[in-house]
Amino acid sequence: MQEQDFADLATRIAILETKGEAQESRLNSLEIDVGKKFDRLEAKLDQLIDSSQGRPTWTITLSLSALMTIATSLIVYLVSR
C-alpha cells in the first residue's frame, strides 16, 4: 500500500472514532435523561399510591352501589303499591 492509502485509512479510522465517541456521549446523556424521568415517574406513582390508601376498594364500592340500588328499588316498589 502507498503512503496515501495509509493516510486515507488513518483519516477514516479517526472519523469513525470521533463518531463513536459522539454516539457514546449522546447515549450517556440519554441515559441520564431517562433516569431523571423514571425518578419523577416513581415519585408521582408513590404520591398516587399514598393518596389512594384511604379510599375503599372497587369491591366495596360496587357492593354499596348494589345495596343502594336494591334499597331504592324496594322503597319505590312499596310506595307505588
mmCIF file of C-alpha atoms in Angstrom:
data_model
loop_
_atom_site.group_PDB
_atom_site.id
_atom_site.type_symbol
_atom_site.label_atom_id
_atom_site.label_comp_id
_atom_site.label_asym_id
_atom_site.label_seq_id
_atom_site.Cartn_x
_atom_site.Cartn_y
_atom_site.Cartn_z
ATOM 1 C CA MET A 1 0.000 0.000 0.000
ATOM 2 C CA GLN A 2 1.090 3.503 -0.605
ATOM 3 C CA GLU A 3 1.514 6.319 1.815
ATOM 4 C CA GLN A 4 -1.660 7.982 0.577
ATOM 5 C CA ASP A 5 -3.673 4.813 1.270
ATOM 6 C CA PHE A 6 -2.368 4.708 4.831
ATOM 7 C CA ALA A 7 -3.254 8.361 5.305
ATOM 8 C CA ASP A 8 -6.785 7.709 3.985
ATOM 9 C CA LEU A 9 -7.194 4.739 6.312
ATOM 10 C CA ALA A 10 -5.924 6.758 9.268
ATOM 11 C CA THR A 11 -8.380 9.537 8.404
ATOM 12 C CA ARG A 12 -11.282 7.081 8.147
ATOM 13 C CA ILE A 13 -10.338 5.489 11.457
ATOM 14 C CA ALA A 14 -10.139 8.899 13.123
ATOM 15 C CA ILE A 15 -13.573 9.818 11.740
ATOM 16 C CA LEU A 16 -15.077 6.551 12.988
ATOM 17 C CA GLU A 17 -13.509 7.020 16.423
ATOM 18 C CA THR A 18 -14.902 10.561 16.610
ATOM 19 C CA LYS A 19 -18.361 9.346 15.604
ATOM 20 C CA GLY A 20 -18.151 6.561 18.179
ATOM 21 C CA GLU A 21 -17.206 8.995 20.932
ATOM 22 C CA ALA A 22 -20.051 11.329 19.923
ATOM 23 C CA GLN A 23 -22.529 8.439 19.981
ATOM 24 C CA GLU A 24 -21.250 7.308 23.368
ATOM 25 C CA SER A 25 -21.615 10.828 24.741
ATOM 26 C CA ARG A 26 -25.139 11.074 23.340
ATOM 27 C CA LEU A 27 -26.041 7.691 24.827
ATOM 28 C CA ASN A 28 -24.753 8.751 28.242
ATOM 29 C CA SER A 29 -26.813 11.950 28.168
ATOM 30 C CA LEU A 30 -29.906 9.994 27.115
ATOM 31 C CA GLU A 31 -29.367 7.523 29.960
ATOM 32 C CA ILE A 32 -29.192 10.426 32.403
ATOM 33 C CA ASP A 33 -32.392 11.962 30.975
ATOM 34 C CA VAL A 34 -34.257 8.649 31.125
ATOM 35 C CA GLY A 35 -33.069 8.093 34.695
ATOM 36 C CA LYS A 36 -34.366 11.510 35.735
ATOM 37 C CA LYS A 37 -37.728 10.850 34.081
ATOM 38 C CA PHE A 38 -38.038 7.484 35.810
ATOM 39 C CA ASP A 39 -37.257 9.140 39.150
ATOM 40 C CA ARG A 40 -40.010 11.715 38.563
ATOM 41 C CA LEU A 41 -42.430 8.988 37.477
ATOM 42 C CA GLU A 42 -41.614 6.931 40.557
ATOM 43 C CA ALA A 43 -42.250 9.933 42.804
ATOM 44 C CA LYS A 44 -45.604 10.576 41.114
ATOM 45 C CA LEU A 45 -46.604 6.920 41.447
ATOM 46 C CA ASP A 46 -45.661 6.936 45.127
ATOM 47 C CA GLN A 47 -47.786 10.051 45.611
ATOM 48 C CA LEU A 48 -50.709 8.420 43.775
ATOM 49 C CA ILE A 49 -50.452 5.250 45.851
ATOM 50 C CA ASP A 50 -50.266 7.241 49.085
ATOM 51 C CA SER A 51 -53.355 9.269 48.158
ATOM 52 C CA SER A 52 -55.358 6.155 47.281
ATOM 53 C CA GLN A 53 -54.650 4.311 50.538
ATOM 54 C CA GLY A 54 -57.684 5.736 52.358
ATOM 55 C CA ARG A 55 -60.160 5.026 49.571
ATOM 56 C CA PRO A 56 -62.449 1.991 49.518
ATOM 57 C CA THR A 57 -61.714 -0.821 47.121
ATOM 58 C CA TRP A 58 -63.757 -1.404 43.985
ATOM 59 C CA THR A 59 -65.467 -4.405 45.595
ATOM 60 C CA ILE A 60 -66.756 -2.307 48.469
ATOM 61 C CA THR A 61 -67.809 0.489 46.123
ATOM 62 C CA LEU A 62 -69.740 -1.869 43.849
ATOM 63 C CA SER A 63 -71.328 -3.633 46.836
ATOM 64 C CA LEU A 64 -72.527 -0.333 48.294
ATOM 65 C CA SER A 65 -73.883 0.731 44.909
ATOM 66 C CA ALA A 66 -75.765 -2.551 44.524
ATOM 67 C CA LEU A 67 -77.222 -2.315 48.035
ATOM 68 C CA MET A 68 -78.333 1.286 47.459
ATOM 69 C CA THR A 69 -79.951 0.287 44.163
ATOM 70 C CA ILE A 70 -81.825 -2.579 45.822
ATOM 71 C CA ALA A 71 -82.937 -0.385 48.728
ATOM 72 C CA THR A 72 -84.148 2.369 46.394
ATOM 73 C CA SER A 73 -85.988 -0.153 44.233
ATOM 74 C CA LEU A 74 -87.733 -1.639 47.276
ATOM 75 C CA ILE A 75 -88.756 1.810 48.522
ATOM 76 C CA VAL A 76 -90.189 2.708 45.107
ATOM 77 C CA TYR A 77 -91.989 -0.644 44.981
ATOM 78 C CA LEU A 78 -93.507 -0.167 48.438
ATOM 79 C CA VAL A 79 -94.553 3.432 47.770
ATOM 80 C CA SER A 80 -96.116 2.639 44.403
ATOM 81 C CA ARG A 81 -98.008 -0.398 45.658
#
